[in-house]
mmCIF file with all atom_site columns, C-alpha atoms in Angstrom:
data_model
loop_
_atom_site.group_PDB
_atom_site.id
_atom_site.type_symbol
_atom_site.label_atom_id
_atom_site.label_alt_id
_atom_site.label_comp_id
_atom_site.label_asym_id
_atom_site.label_entity_id
_atom_site.label_seq_id
_atom_site.pdbx_PDB_ins_code
_atom_site.Cartn_x
_atom_site.Cartn_y
_atom_site.Cartn_z
_atom_site.occupancy
_atom_site.B_iso_or_equiv
_atom_site.pdbx_formal_charge
_atom_site.auth_seq_id
_atom_site.auth_comp_id
_atom_site.auth_asym_id
_atom_site.auth_atom_id
_atom_site.pdbx_PDB_model_num
ATOM 1   C CA . UNK Z 1 1   ? 13.599  -9.588  2.135   1.00 71.00 ? 1   UNK Z CA 1
ATOM 2   C CA . UNK Z 1 2   ? 11.748  -7.092  4.257   1.00 88.00 ? 2   UNK Z CA 1
ATOM 3   C CA . UNK Z 1 3   ? 8.984   -8.722  6.242   1.00 94.00 ? 3   UNK Z CA 1
ATOM 4   C CA . UNK Z 1 4   ? 6.150   -7.071  8.131   1.00 96.00 ? 4   UNK Z CA 1
ATOM 5   C CA . UNK Z 1 5   ? 3.872   -9.117  10.339  1.00 97.00 ? 5   UNK Z CA 1
ATOM 6   C CA . UNK Z 1 6   ? 0.418   -8.231  11.565  1.00 97.00 ? 6   UNK Z CA 1
ATOM 7   C CA . UNK Z 1 7   ? -1.548  -9.828  14.344  1.00 97.00 ? 7   UNK Z CA 1
ATOM 8   C CA . UNK Z 1 8   ? -4.268  -10.947 14.493  1.00 98.00 ? 8   UNK Z CA 1
ATOM 9   C CA . UNK Z 1 9   ? -5.046  -11.781 10.871  1.00 97.00 ? 9   UNK Z CA 1
ATOM 10  C CA . UNK Z 1 10  ? -8.740  -11.971 11.561  1.00 97.00 ? 10  UNK Z CA 1
ATOM 11  C CA . UNK Z 1 11  ? -10.899 -10.846 14.464  1.00 97.00 ? 11  UNK Z CA 1
ATOM 12  C CA . UNK Z 1 12  ? -14.593 -10.948 15.176  1.00 97.00 ? 12  UNK Z CA 1
ATOM 13  C CA . UNK Z 1 13  ? -15.865 -8.907  18.074  1.00 96.00 ? 13  UNK Z CA 1
ATOM 14  C CA . UNK Z 1 14  ? -19.063 -7.584  19.569  1.00 97.00 ? 14  UNK Z CA 1
ATOM 15  C CA . UNK Z 1 15  ? -20.119 -3.999  19.140  1.00 97.00 ? 15  UNK Z CA 1
ATOM 16  C CA . UNK Z 1 16  ? -18.698 -1.766  21.866  1.00 97.00 ? 16  UNK Z CA 1
ATOM 17  C CA . UNK Z 1 17  ? -15.516 -3.730  22.483  1.00 97.00 ? 17  UNK Z CA 1
ATOM 18  C CA . UNK Z 1 18  ? -11.978 -2.583  21.696  1.00 97.00 ? 18  UNK Z CA 1
ATOM 19  C CA . UNK Z 1 19  ? -9.614  -4.395  19.381  1.00 97.00 ? 19  UNK Z CA 1
ATOM 20  C CA . UNK Z 1 20  ? -5.828  -4.051  19.252  1.00 98.00 ? 20  UNK Z CA 1
ATOM 21  C CA . UNK Z 1 21  ? -3.875  -4.811  16.084  1.00 98.00 ? 21  UNK Z CA 1
ATOM 22  C CA . UNK Z 1 22  ? -0.089  -5.189  16.145  1.00 97.00 ? 22  UNK Z CA 1
ATOM 23  C CA . UNK Z 1 23  ? 2.256   -4.421  13.290  1.00 97.00 ? 23  UNK Z CA 1
ATOM 24  C CA . UNK Z 1 24  ? 5.899   -5.511  13.438  1.00 96.00 ? 24  UNK Z CA 1
ATOM 25  C CA . UNK Z 1 25  ? 8.823   -5.048  11.079  1.00 94.00 ? 25  UNK Z CA 1
ATOM 26  C CA . UNK Z 1 26  ? 10.753  -8.292  11.489  1.00 94.00 ? 26  UNK Z CA 1
ATOM 27  C CA . UNK Z 1 27  ? 14.073  -7.673  9.777   1.00 91.00 ? 27  UNK Z CA 1
ATOM 28  C CA . UNK Z 1 28  ? 14.422  -3.928  9.488   1.00 90.00 ? 28  UNK Z CA 1
ATOM 29  C CA . UNK Z 1 29  ? 13.867  -0.802  11.507  1.00 90.00 ? 29  UNK Z CA 1
ATOM 30  C CA . UNK Z 1 30  ? 10.920  1.424   10.765  1.00 90.00 ? 30  UNK Z CA 1
ATOM 31  C CA . UNK Z 1 31  ? 10.857  4.912   12.189  1.00 89.00 ? 31  UNK Z CA 1
ATOM 32  C CA . UNK Z 1 32  ? 7.584   5.417   10.389  1.00 93.00 ? 32  UNK Z CA 1
ATOM 33  C CA . UNK Z 1 33  ? 4.655   3.068   9.984   1.00 95.00 ? 33  UNK Z CA 1
ATOM 34  C CA . UNK Z 1 34  ? 1.352   3.655   8.263   1.00 95.00 ? 34  UNK Z CA 1
ATOM 35  C CA . UNK Z 1 35  ? -2.133  2.387   8.929   1.00 97.00 ? 35  UNK Z CA 1
ATOM 36  C CA . UNK Z 1 36  ? -4.560  1.892   6.061   1.00 96.00 ? 36  UNK Z CA 1
ATOM 37  C CA . UNK Z 1 37  ? -8.140  0.741   5.801   1.00 96.00 ? 37  UNK Z CA 1
ATOM 38  C CA . UNK Z 1 38  ? -9.698  -0.852  2.764   1.00 95.00 ? 38  UNK Z CA 1
ATOM 39  C CA . UNK Z 1 39  ? -13.356 -1.591  2.192   1.00 93.00 ? 39  UNK Z CA 1
ATOM 40  C CA . UNK Z 1 40  ? -14.379 -4.236  -0.372  1.00 88.00 ? 40  UNK Z CA 1
ATOM 41  C CA . UNK Z 1 41  ? -13.656 -3.244  -3.963  1.00 84.00 ? 41  UNK Z CA 1
ATOM 42  C CA . UNK Z 1 42  ? -12.326 0.142   -2.869  1.00 87.00 ? 42  UNK Z CA 1
ATOM 43  C CA . UNK Z 1 43  ? -8.897  1.717   -2.836  1.00 86.00 ? 43  UNK Z CA 1
ATOM 44  C CA . UNK Z 1 44  ? -6.508  1.809   0.084   1.00 90.00 ? 44  UNK Z CA 1
ATOM 45  C CA . UNK Z 1 45  ? -7.292  4.665   2.417   1.00 92.00 ? 45  UNK Z CA 1
ATOM 46  C CA . UNK Z 1 46  ? -4.514  6.049   4.579   1.00 93.00 ? 46  UNK Z CA 1
ATOM 47  C CA . UNK Z 1 47  ? -5.751  6.505   8.125   1.00 96.00 ? 47  UNK Z CA 1
ATOM 48  C CA . UNK Z 1 48  ? -2.678  7.711   9.953   1.00 95.00 ? 48  UNK Z CA 1
ATOM 49  C CA . UNK Z 1 49  ? 1.082   7.974   9.961   1.00 94.00 ? 49  UNK Z CA 1
ATOM 50  C CA . UNK Z 1 50  ? 2.818   6.638   13.033  1.00 92.00 ? 50  UNK Z CA 1
ATOM 51  C CA . UNK Z 1 51  ? 6.269   7.891   14.024  1.00 90.00 ? 51  UNK Z CA 1
ATOM 52  C CA . UNK Z 1 52  ? 8.350   6.162   16.647  1.00 88.00 ? 52  UNK Z CA 1
ATOM 53  C CA . UNK Z 1 53  ? 8.320   8.041   19.915  1.00 85.00 ? 53  UNK Z CA 1
ATOM 54  C CA . UNK Z 1 54  ? 5.851   10.710  18.884  1.00 87.00 ? 54  UNK Z CA 1
ATOM 55  C CA . UNK Z 1 55  ? 2.155   11.204  18.310  1.00 90.00 ? 55  UNK Z CA 1
ATOM 56  C CA . UNK Z 1 56  ? 0.568   9.833   15.188  1.00 93.00 ? 56  UNK Z CA 1
ATOM 57  C CA . UNK Z 1 57  ? -0.643  12.091  12.407  1.00 94.00 ? 57  UNK Z CA 1
ATOM 58  C CA . UNK Z 1 58  ? -4.211  11.336  11.394  1.00 96.00 ? 58  UNK Z CA 1
ATOM 59  C CA . UNK Z 1 59  ? -5.761  11.931  7.979   1.00 95.00 ? 59  UNK Z CA 1
ATOM 60  C CA . UNK Z 1 60  ? -8.749  14.189  7.684   1.00 95.00 ? 60  UNK Z CA 1
ATOM 61  C CA . UNK Z 1 61  ? -11.936 12.500  8.830   1.00 94.00 ? 61  UNK Z CA 1
ATOM 62  C CA . UNK Z 1 62  ? -10.208 9.838   10.940  1.00 96.00 ? 62  UNK Z CA 1
ATOM 63  C CA . UNK Z 1 63  ? -11.101 10.095  14.631  1.00 94.00 ? 63  UNK Z CA 1
ATOM 64  C CA . UNK Z 1 64  ? -7.926  9.965   16.684  1.00 93.00 ? 64  UNK Z CA 1
ATOM 65  C CA . UNK Z 1 65  ? -9.808  9.105   19.862  1.00 95.00 ? 65  UNK Z CA 1
ATOM 66  C CA . UNK Z 1 66  ? -11.400 6.133   18.172  1.00 96.00 ? 66  UNK Z CA 1
ATOM 67  C CA . UNK Z 1 67  ? -8.309  4.801   16.431  1.00 97.00 ? 67  UNK Z CA 1
ATOM 68  C CA . UNK Z 1 68  ? -5.507  4.905   18.982  1.00 96.00 ? 68  UNK Z CA 1
ATOM 69  C CA . UNK Z 1 69  ? -2.011  4.453   17.609  1.00 95.00 ? 69  UNK Z CA 1
ATOM 70  C CA . UNK Z 1 70  ? 1.112   3.702   19.590  1.00 92.00 ? 70  UNK Z CA 1
ATOM 71  C CA . UNK Z 1 71  ? 4.581   3.384   18.070  1.00 91.00 ? 71  UNK Z CA 1
ATOM 72  C CA . UNK Z 1 72  ? 6.785   2.644   21.036  1.00 83.00 ? 72  UNK Z CA 1
ATOM 73  C CA . UNK Z 1 73  ? 9.730   1.046   19.258  1.00 90.00 ? 73  UNK Z CA 1
ATOM 74  C CA . UNK Z 1 74  ? 11.441  0.962   15.871  1.00 90.00 ? 74  UNK Z CA 1
ATOM 75  C CA . UNK Z 1 75  ? 9.777   -2.358  15.066  1.00 93.00 ? 75  UNK Z CA 1
ATOM 76  C CA . UNK Z 1 76  ? 6.300   -2.180  16.591  1.00 94.00 ? 76  UNK Z CA 1
ATOM 77  C CA . UNK Z 1 77  ? 3.210   -0.074  16.071  1.00 95.00 ? 77  UNK Z CA 1
ATOM 78  C CA . UNK Z 1 78  ? -0.251  -0.842  17.398  1.00 96.00 ? 78  UNK Z CA 1
ATOM 79  C CA . UNK Z 1 79  ? -3.688  0.309   16.323  1.00 97.00 ? 79  UNK Z CA 1
ATOM 80  C CA . UNK Z 1 80  ? -6.537  0.055   18.809  1.00 97.00 ? 80  UNK Z CA 1
ATOM 81  C CA . UNK Z 1 81  ? -10.061 0.400   17.525  1.00 98.00 ? 81  UNK Z CA 1
ATOM 82  C CA . UNK Z 1 82  ? -11.990 1.590   20.564  1.00 97.00 ? 82  UNK Z CA 1
ATOM 83  C CA . UNK Z 1 83  ? -15.688 0.939   21.065  1.00 96.00 ? 83  UNK Z CA 1
ATOM 84  C CA . UNK Z 1 84  ? -15.924 -0.776  17.708  1.00 97.00 ? 84  UNK Z CA 1
ATOM 85  C CA . UNK Z 1 85  ? -19.161 -0.648  15.747  1.00 96.00 ? 85  UNK Z CA 1
ATOM 86  C CA . UNK Z 1 86  ? -20.303 -2.580  12.679  1.00 96.00 ? 86  UNK Z CA 1
ATOM 87  C CA . UNK Z 1 87  ? -19.311 0.291   10.391  1.00 95.00 ? 87  UNK Z CA 1
ATOM 88  C CA . UNK Z 1 88  ? -15.707 -0.199  11.560  1.00 96.00 ? 88  UNK Z CA 1
ATOM 89  C CA . UNK Z 1 89  ? -15.692 -3.631  9.938   1.00 97.00 ? 89  UNK Z CA 1
ATOM 90  C CA . UNK Z 1 90  ? -12.974 -3.476  7.309   1.00 97.00 ? 90  UNK Z CA 1
ATOM 91  C CA . UNK Z 1 91  ? -9.577  -4.731  6.213   1.00 97.00 ? 91  UNK Z CA 1
ATOM 92  C CA . UNK Z 1 92  ? -6.881  -2.923  8.199   1.00 98.00 ? 92  UNK Z CA 1
ATOM 93  C CA . UNK Z 1 93  ? -3.388  -2.965  6.733   1.00 98.00 ? 93  UNK Z CA 1
ATOM 94  C CA . UNK Z 1 94  ? -0.184  -1.584  8.156   1.00 97.00 ? 94  UNK Z CA 1
ATOM 95  C CA . UNK Z 1 95  ? 2.982   -0.760  6.312   1.00 96.00 ? 95  UNK Z CA 1
ATOM 96  C CA . UNK Z 1 96  ? 6.445   -0.045  7.606   1.00 95.00 ? 96  UNK Z CA 1
ATOM 97  C CA . UNK Z 1 97  ? 8.901   2.264   5.918   1.00 92.00 ? 97  UNK Z CA 1
ATOM 98  C CA . UNK Z 1 98  ? 12.469  1.048   5.878   1.00 89.00 ? 98  UNK Z CA 1
ATOM 99  C CA . UNK Z 1 99  ? 14.623  3.695   7.552   1.00 84.00 ? 99  UNK Z CA 1
ATOM 100 C CA . UNK Z 1 100 ? 17.432  3.132   5.037   1.00 82.00 ? 100 UNK Z CA 1
ATOM 101 C CA . UNK Z 1 101 ? 15.656  2.706   1.691   1.00 81.00 ? 101 UNK Z CA 1
ATOM 102 C CA . UNK Z 1 102 ? 12.413  4.594   2.513   1.00 83.00 ? 102 UNK Z CA 1
ATOM 103 C CA . UNK Z 1 103 ? 10.516  1.789   0.812   1.00 89.00 ? 103 UNK Z CA 1
ATOM 104 C CA . UNK Z 1 104 ? 7.165   0.802   2.333   1.00 92.00 ? 104 UNK Z CA 1
ATOM 105 C CA . UNK Z 1 105 ? 6.482   -2.850  3.014   1.00 94.00 ? 105 UNK Z CA 1
ATOM 106 C CA . UNK Z 1 106 ? 3.021   -4.045  3.893   1.00 96.00 ? 106 UNK Z CA 1
ATOM 107 C CA . UNK Z 1 107 ? 1.803   -6.419  6.533   1.00 97.00 ? 107 UNK Z CA 1
ATOM 108 C CA . UNK Z 1 108 ? -0.686  -9.135  5.539   1.00 97.00 ? 108 UNK Z CA 1
ATOM 109 C CA . UNK Z 1 109 ? -3.636  -7.211  6.949   1.00 97.00 ? 109 UNK Z CA 1
ATOM 110 C CA . UNK Z 1 110 ? -6.244  -7.764  9.643   1.00 98.00 ? 110 UNK Z CA 1
ATOM 111 C CA . UNK Z 1 111 ? -9.828  -8.425  8.748   1.00 97.00 ? 111 UNK Z CA 1
ATOM 112 C CA . UNK Z 1 112 ? -12.082 -6.961  11.432  1.00 97.00 ? 112 UNK Z CA 1
ATOM 113 C CA . UNK Z 1 113 ? -15.718 -7.925  11.710  1.00 97.00 ? 113 UNK Z CA 1
ATOM 114 C CA . UNK Z 1 114 ? -17.829 -6.162  14.313  1.00 97.00 ? 114 UNK Z CA 1
ATOM 115 C CA . UNK Z 1 115 ? -21.127 -7.843  15.081  1.00 96.00 ? 115 UNK Z CA 1
ATOM 116 C CA . UNK H 2 1   ? -6.753  16.459  -11.118 1.00 56.00 ? 1   UNK H CA 1
ATOM 117 C CA . UNK H 2 2   ? -5.629  13.423  -9.160  1.00 64.00 ? 2   UNK H CA 1
ATOM 118 C CA . UNK H 2 3   ? -1.960  13.370  -8.275  1.00 87.00 ? 3   UNK H CA 1
ATOM 119 C CA . UNK H 2 4   ? -1.414  9.833   -9.545  1.00 93.00 ? 4   UNK H CA 1
ATOM 120 C CA . UNK H 2 5   ? -3.634  8.595   -12.353 1.00 93.00 ? 5   UNK H CA 1
ATOM 121 C CA . UNK H 2 6   ? -4.206  5.039   -13.445 1.00 94.00 ? 6   UNK H CA 1
ATOM 122 C CA . UNK H 2 7   ? -6.779  3.519   -15.735 1.00 91.00 ? 7   UNK H CA 1
ATOM 123 C CA . UNK H 2 8   ? -8.979  1.407   -13.476 1.00 89.00 ? 8   UNK H CA 1
ATOM 124 C CA . UNK H 2 9   ? -9.452  -1.255  -16.153 1.00 90.00 ? 9   UNK H CA 1
ATOM 125 C CA . UNK H 2 10  ? -10.068 -4.076  -16.215 1.00 96.00 ? 10  UNK H CA 1
ATOM 126 C CA . UNK H 2 11  ? -7.239  -4.659  -18.642 1.00 97.00 ? 11  UNK H CA 1
ATOM 127 C CA . UNK H 2 12  ? -7.598  -8.048  -20.274 1.00 97.00 ? 12  UNK H CA 1
ATOM 128 C CA . UNK H 2 13  ? -4.485  -9.678  -21.730 1.00 97.00 ? 13  UNK H CA 1
ATOM 129 C CA . UNK H 2 14  ? -4.119  -13.171 -23.195 1.00 98.00 ? 14  UNK H CA 1
ATOM 130 C CA . UNK H 2 15  ? -1.790  -15.576 -21.444 1.00 98.00 ? 15  UNK H CA 1
ATOM 131 C CA . UNK H 2 16  ? 1.754   -15.335 -22.735 1.00 97.00 ? 16  UNK H CA 1
ATOM 132 C CA . UNK H 2 17  ? 1.376   -11.783 -24.029 1.00 98.00 ? 17  UNK H CA 1
ATOM 133 C CA . UNK H 2 18  ? 2.914   -8.596  -22.632 1.00 98.00 ? 18  UNK H CA 1
ATOM 134 C CA . UNK H 2 19  ? 0.763   -6.679  -20.165 1.00 98.00 ? 19  UNK H CA 1
ATOM 135 C CA . UNK H 2 20  ? 1.410   -2.939  -20.150 1.00 97.00 ? 20  UNK H CA 1
ATOM 136 C CA . UNK H 2 21  ? 0.272   -0.877  -17.183 1.00 98.00 ? 21  UNK H CA 1
ATOM 137 C CA . UNK H 2 22  ? 0.571   2.892   -17.191 1.00 97.00 ? 22  UNK H CA 1
ATOM 138 C CA . UNK H 2 23  ? 0.588   5.595   -14.577 1.00 96.00 ? 23  UNK H CA 1
ATOM 139 C CA . UNK H 2 24  ? 0.887   9.379   -14.851 1.00 95.00 ? 24  UNK H CA 1
ATOM 140 C CA . UNK H 2 25  ? 1.606   11.841  -12.097 1.00 93.00 ? 25  UNK H CA 1
ATOM 141 C CA . UNK H 2 26  ? 1.350   15.568  -11.659 1.00 90.00 ? 26  UNK H CA 1
ATOM 142 C CA . UNK H 2 27  ? 4.227   16.459  -9.319  1.00 82.00 ? 27  UNK H CA 1
ATOM 143 C CA . UNK H 2 28  ? 7.416   17.183  -11.276 1.00 80.00 ? 28  UNK H CA 1
ATOM 144 C CA . UNK H 2 29  ? 9.701   16.915  -8.255  1.00 80.00 ? 29  UNK H CA 1
ATOM 145 C CA . UNK H 2 30  ? 8.881   13.289  -7.413  1.00 80.00 ? 30  UNK H CA 1
ATOM 146 C CA . UNK H 2 31  ? 11.993  11.153  -7.284  1.00 84.00 ? 31  UNK H CA 1
ATOM 147 C CA . UNK H 2 32  ? 10.745  7.721   -6.294  1.00 91.00 ? 32  UNK H CA 1
ATOM 148 C CA . UNK H 2 33  ? 8.120   5.517   -7.856  1.00 94.00 ? 33  UNK H CA 1
ATOM 149 C CA . UNK H 2 34  ? 6.742   2.168   -6.890  1.00 95.00 ? 34  UNK H CA 1
ATOM 150 C CA . UNK H 2 35  ? 4.592   -0.596  -8.312  1.00 97.00 ? 35  UNK H CA 1
ATOM 151 C CA . UNK H 2 36  ? 2.657   -2.833  -5.945  1.00 97.00 ? 36  UNK H CA 1
ATOM 152 C CA . UNK H 2 37  ? 0.486   -5.831  -6.734  1.00 97.00 ? 37  UNK H CA 1
ATOM 153 C CA . UNK H 2 38  ? -2.628  -6.591  -4.722  1.00 97.00 ? 38  UNK H CA 1
ATOM 154 C CA . UNK H 2 39  ? -4.546  -9.814  -5.005  1.00 96.00 ? 39  UNK H CA 1
ATOM 155 C CA . UNK H 2 40  ? -8.195  -9.745  -4.009  1.00 93.00 ? 40  UNK H CA 1
ATOM 156 C CA . UNK H 2 41  ? -8.522  -9.917  -0.231  1.00 92.00 ? 41  UNK H CA 1
ATOM 157 C CA . UNK H 2 42  ? -4.787  -9.571  0.326   1.00 95.00 ? 42  UNK H CA 1
ATOM 158 C CA . UNK H 2 43  ? -2.472  -6.694  1.182   1.00 96.00 ? 43  UNK H CA 1
ATOM 159 C CA . UNK H 2 44  ? -0.265  -4.961  -1.408  1.00 96.00 ? 44  UNK H CA 1
ATOM 160 C CA . UNK H 2 45  ? 3.069   -6.520  -2.294  1.00 95.00 ? 45  UNK H CA 1
ATOM 161 C CA . UNK H 2 46  ? 6.003   -4.513  -3.637  1.00 95.00 ? 46  UNK H CA 1
ATOM 162 C CA . UNK H 2 47  ? 7.025   -5.476  -7.165  1.00 96.00 ? 47  UNK H CA 1
ATOM 163 C CA . UNK H 2 48  ? 9.399   -2.744  -8.267  1.00 94.00 ? 48  UNK H CA 1
ATOM 164 C CA . UNK H 2 49  ? 10.808  0.579   -7.259  1.00 94.00 ? 49  UNK H CA 1
ATOM 165 C CA . UNK H 2 50  ? 12.369  2.965   -9.757  1.00 95.00 ? 50  UNK H CA 1
ATOM 166 C CA . UNK H 2 51  ? 14.163  6.235   -9.199  1.00 93.00 ? 51  UNK H CA 1
ATOM 167 C CA . UNK H 2 52  ? 15.963  7.070   -12.477 1.00 93.00 ? 52  UNK H CA 1
ATOM 168 C CA . UNK H 2 53  ? 14.766  7.666   -16.003 1.00 95.00 ? 53  UNK H CA 1
ATOM 169 C CA . UNK H 2 54  ? 14.837  4.613   -18.204 1.00 96.00 ? 54  UNK H CA 1
ATOM 170 C CA . UNK H 2 55  ? 14.091  0.946   -17.724 1.00 97.00 ? 55  UNK H CA 1
ATOM 171 C CA . UNK H 2 56  ? 14.576  -1.304  -14.744 1.00 97.00 ? 56  UNK H CA 1
ATOM 172 C CA . UNK H 2 57  ? 14.147  -5.026  -15.213 1.00 97.00 ? 57  UNK H CA 1
ATOM 173 C CA . UNK H 2 58  ? 13.467  -7.731  -12.645 1.00 96.00 ? 58  UNK H CA 1
ATOM 174 C CA . UNK H 2 59  ? 12.571  -11.121 -14.038 1.00 97.00 ? 59  UNK H CA 1
ATOM 175 C CA . UNK H 2 60  ? 9.419   -10.818 -16.134 1.00 97.00 ? 60  UNK H CA 1
ATOM 176 C CA . UNK H 2 61  ? 8.799   -7.278  -14.892 1.00 98.00 ? 61  UNK H CA 1
ATOM 177 C CA . UNK H 2 62  ? 10.155  -4.060  -16.381 1.00 98.00 ? 62  UNK H CA 1
ATOM 178 C CA . UNK H 2 63  ? 9.450   -0.647  -14.943 1.00 98.00 ? 63  UNK H CA 1
ATOM 179 C CA . UNK H 2 64  ? 9.894   2.362   -17.198 1.00 97.00 ? 64  UNK H CA 1
ATOM 180 C CA . UNK H 2 65  ? 10.193  5.923   -15.924 1.00 96.00 ? 65  UNK H CA 1
ATOM 181 C CA . UNK H 2 66  ? 10.034  9.109   -17.972 1.00 95.00 ? 66  UNK H CA 1
ATOM 182 C CA . UNK H 2 67  ? 10.239  12.128  -15.685 1.00 92.00 ? 67  UNK H CA 1
ATOM 183 C CA . UNK H 2 68  ? 9.972   14.655  -18.519 1.00 92.00 ? 68  UNK H CA 1
ATOM 184 C CA . UNK H 2 69  ? 6.626   13.196  -19.571 1.00 92.00 ? 69  UNK H CA 1
ATOM 185 C CA . UNK H 2 70  ? 5.656   12.365  -15.992 1.00 93.00 ? 70  UNK H CA 1
ATOM 186 C CA . UNK H 2 71  ? 4.750   8.765   -16.518 1.00 94.00 ? 71  UNK H CA 1
ATOM 187 C CA . UNK H 2 72  ? 5.828   5.438   -15.174 1.00 97.00 ? 72  UNK H CA 1
ATOM 188 C CA . UNK H 2 73  ? 4.837   2.104   -16.623 1.00 97.00 ? 73  UNK H CA 1
ATOM 189 C CA . UNK H 2 74  ? 5.103   -1.559  -15.756 1.00 98.00 ? 74  UNK H CA 1
ATOM 190 C CA . UNK H 2 75  ? 5.500   -4.269  -18.373 1.00 98.00 ? 75  UNK H CA 1
ATOM 191 C CA . UNK H 2 76  ? 4.848   -7.887  -17.557 1.00 98.00 ? 76  UNK H CA 1
ATOM 192 C CA . UNK H 2 77  ? 6.269   -10.313 -20.097 1.00 98.00 ? 77  UNK H CA 1
ATOM 193 C CA . UNK H 2 78  ? 4.905   -13.808 -20.672 1.00 98.00 ? 78  UNK H CA 1
ATOM 194 C CA . UNK H 2 79  ? 1.796   -12.984 -18.652 1.00 98.00 ? 79  UNK H CA 1
ATOM 195 C CA . UNK H 2 80  ? 0.439   -15.779 -16.496 1.00 97.00 ? 80  UNK H CA 1
ATOM 196 C CA . UNK H 2 81  ? -3.036  -16.226 -14.991 1.00 97.00 ? 81  UNK H CA 1
ATOM 197 C CA . UNK H 2 82  ? -1.376  -15.785 -11.596 1.00 97.00 ? 82  UNK H CA 1
ATOM 198 C CA . UNK H 2 83  ? -0.504  -12.222 -12.615 1.00 98.00 ? 83  UNK H CA 1
ATOM 199 C CA . UNK H 2 84  ? -4.210  -11.369 -12.482 1.00 98.00 ? 84  UNK H CA 1
ATOM 200 C CA . UNK H 2 85  ? -4.471  -8.768  -9.734  1.00 97.00 ? 85  UNK H CA 1
ATOM 201 C CA . UNK H 2 86  ? -4.812  -5.053  -9.129  1.00 97.00 ? 86  UNK H CA 1
ATOM 202 C CA . UNK H 2 87  ? -1.606  -3.134  -9.762  1.00 97.00 ? 87  UNK H CA 1
ATOM 203 C CA . UNK H 2 88  ? -1.052  -0.007  -7.721  1.00 96.00 ? 88  UNK H CA 1
ATOM 204 C CA . UNK H 2 89  ? 1.254   2.784   -8.774  1.00 96.00 ? 89  UNK H CA 1
ATOM 205 C CA . UNK H 2 90  ? 2.634   5.151   -6.149  1.00 94.00 ? 90  UNK H CA 1
ATOM 206 C CA . UNK H 2 91  ? 5.043   8.063   -6.049  1.00 93.00 ? 91  UNK H CA 1
ATOM 207 C CA . UNK H 2 92  ? 7.014   9.205   -3.035  1.00 90.00 ? 92  UNK H CA 1
ATOM 208 C CA . UNK H 2 93  ? 6.510   12.788  -1.968  1.00 85.00 ? 93  UNK H CA 1
ATOM 209 C CA . UNK H 2 94  ? 9.054   15.071  -0.322  1.00 80.00 ? 94  UNK H CA 1
ATOM 210 C CA . UNK H 2 95  ? 8.277   13.492  3.071   1.00 78.00 ? 95  UNK H CA 1
ATOM 211 C CA . UNK H 2 96  ? 8.729   9.992   1.633   1.00 78.00 ? 96  UNK H CA 1
ATOM 212 C CA . UNK H 2 97  ? 5.024   9.302   1.984   1.00 84.00 ? 97  UNK H CA 1
ATOM 213 C CA . UNK H 2 98  ? 3.394   7.407   -0.843  1.00 88.00 ? 98  UNK H CA 1
ATOM 214 C CA . UNK H 2 99  ? 0.773   9.037   -3.022  1.00 90.00 ? 99  UNK H CA 1
ATOM 215 C CA . UNK H 2 100 ? -1.306  6.239   -4.481  1.00 92.00 ? 100 UNK H CA 1
ATOM 216 C CA . UNK H 2 101 ? -3.084  5.719   -7.745  1.00 93.00 ? 101 UNK H CA 1
ATOM 217 C CA . UNK H 2 102 ? -6.437  3.971   -7.620  1.00 92.00 ? 102 UNK H CA 1
ATOM 218 C CA . UNK H 2 103 ? -5.020  0.850   -9.246  1.00 95.00 ? 103 UNK H CA 1
ATOM 219 C CA . UNK H 2 104 ? -5.510  -1.026  -12.505 1.00 96.00 ? 104 UNK H CA 1
ATOM 220 C CA . UNK H 2 105 ? -7.234  -4.389  -12.474 1.00 96.00 ? 105 UNK H CA 1
ATOM 221 C CA . UNK H 2 106 ? -5.388  -6.811  -14.735 1.00 98.00 ? 106 UNK H CA 1
ATOM 222 C CA . UNK H 2 107 ? -6.970  -10.018 -15.996 1.00 98.00 ? 107 UNK H CA 1
ATOM 223 C CA . UNK H 2 108 ? -4.837  -12.607 -17.755 1.00 98.00 ? 108 UNK H CA 1
ATOM 224 C CA . UNK H 2 109 ? -7.015  -14.898 -19.848 1.00 96.00 ? 109 UNK H CA 1
ATOM 225 C CA . UNK H 2 110 ? -5.830  -18.502 -20.346 1.00 93.00 ? 110 UNK H CA 1
#
């Protein structure tokens, strides 16, 4: 089956530091990957759509300079939270869309805690 | 009106019974529909995709799609406590992006 990995699974950092999260599709190619954020007991919130080889498309209200996205290959997208603050603490989840079936498969998520 | 509507629940079903989860959508041109399951603190997991009117069965799960009435449902037979989770319905738009419902919390009572 389609597998998406995310690394790290959990990160704790100090306020003001930057954190990079990797998302990889392990057994399929993904021209498009998505980054979501989910706060406790709330719905998934799409942050941005990442297309291989081009700039990401950010949802309204998401700061592109704060959440840097790079999608350099068909199997890897990265999200960097720059100058993280406590309010950025959340569960960040990526998904990868299979180029053939257009089905989205989710990574296991990264729990970010900013102290 | 939300594009994809789900009853937030919780929906409580006794163990062994059939759990029925429903989802309605407003866009008549949608062609692809998906059900995901999300356990608390975990990421969503794909259960079923359905593209044609009618039923699609996979093990204890059956997805039902009715494009004329703009609804898609998920039936879980022989419900188990491990089926307790939030079930997310999504439709694919013309750009193959997913439009999500808010999810239905399902509780299977032993």
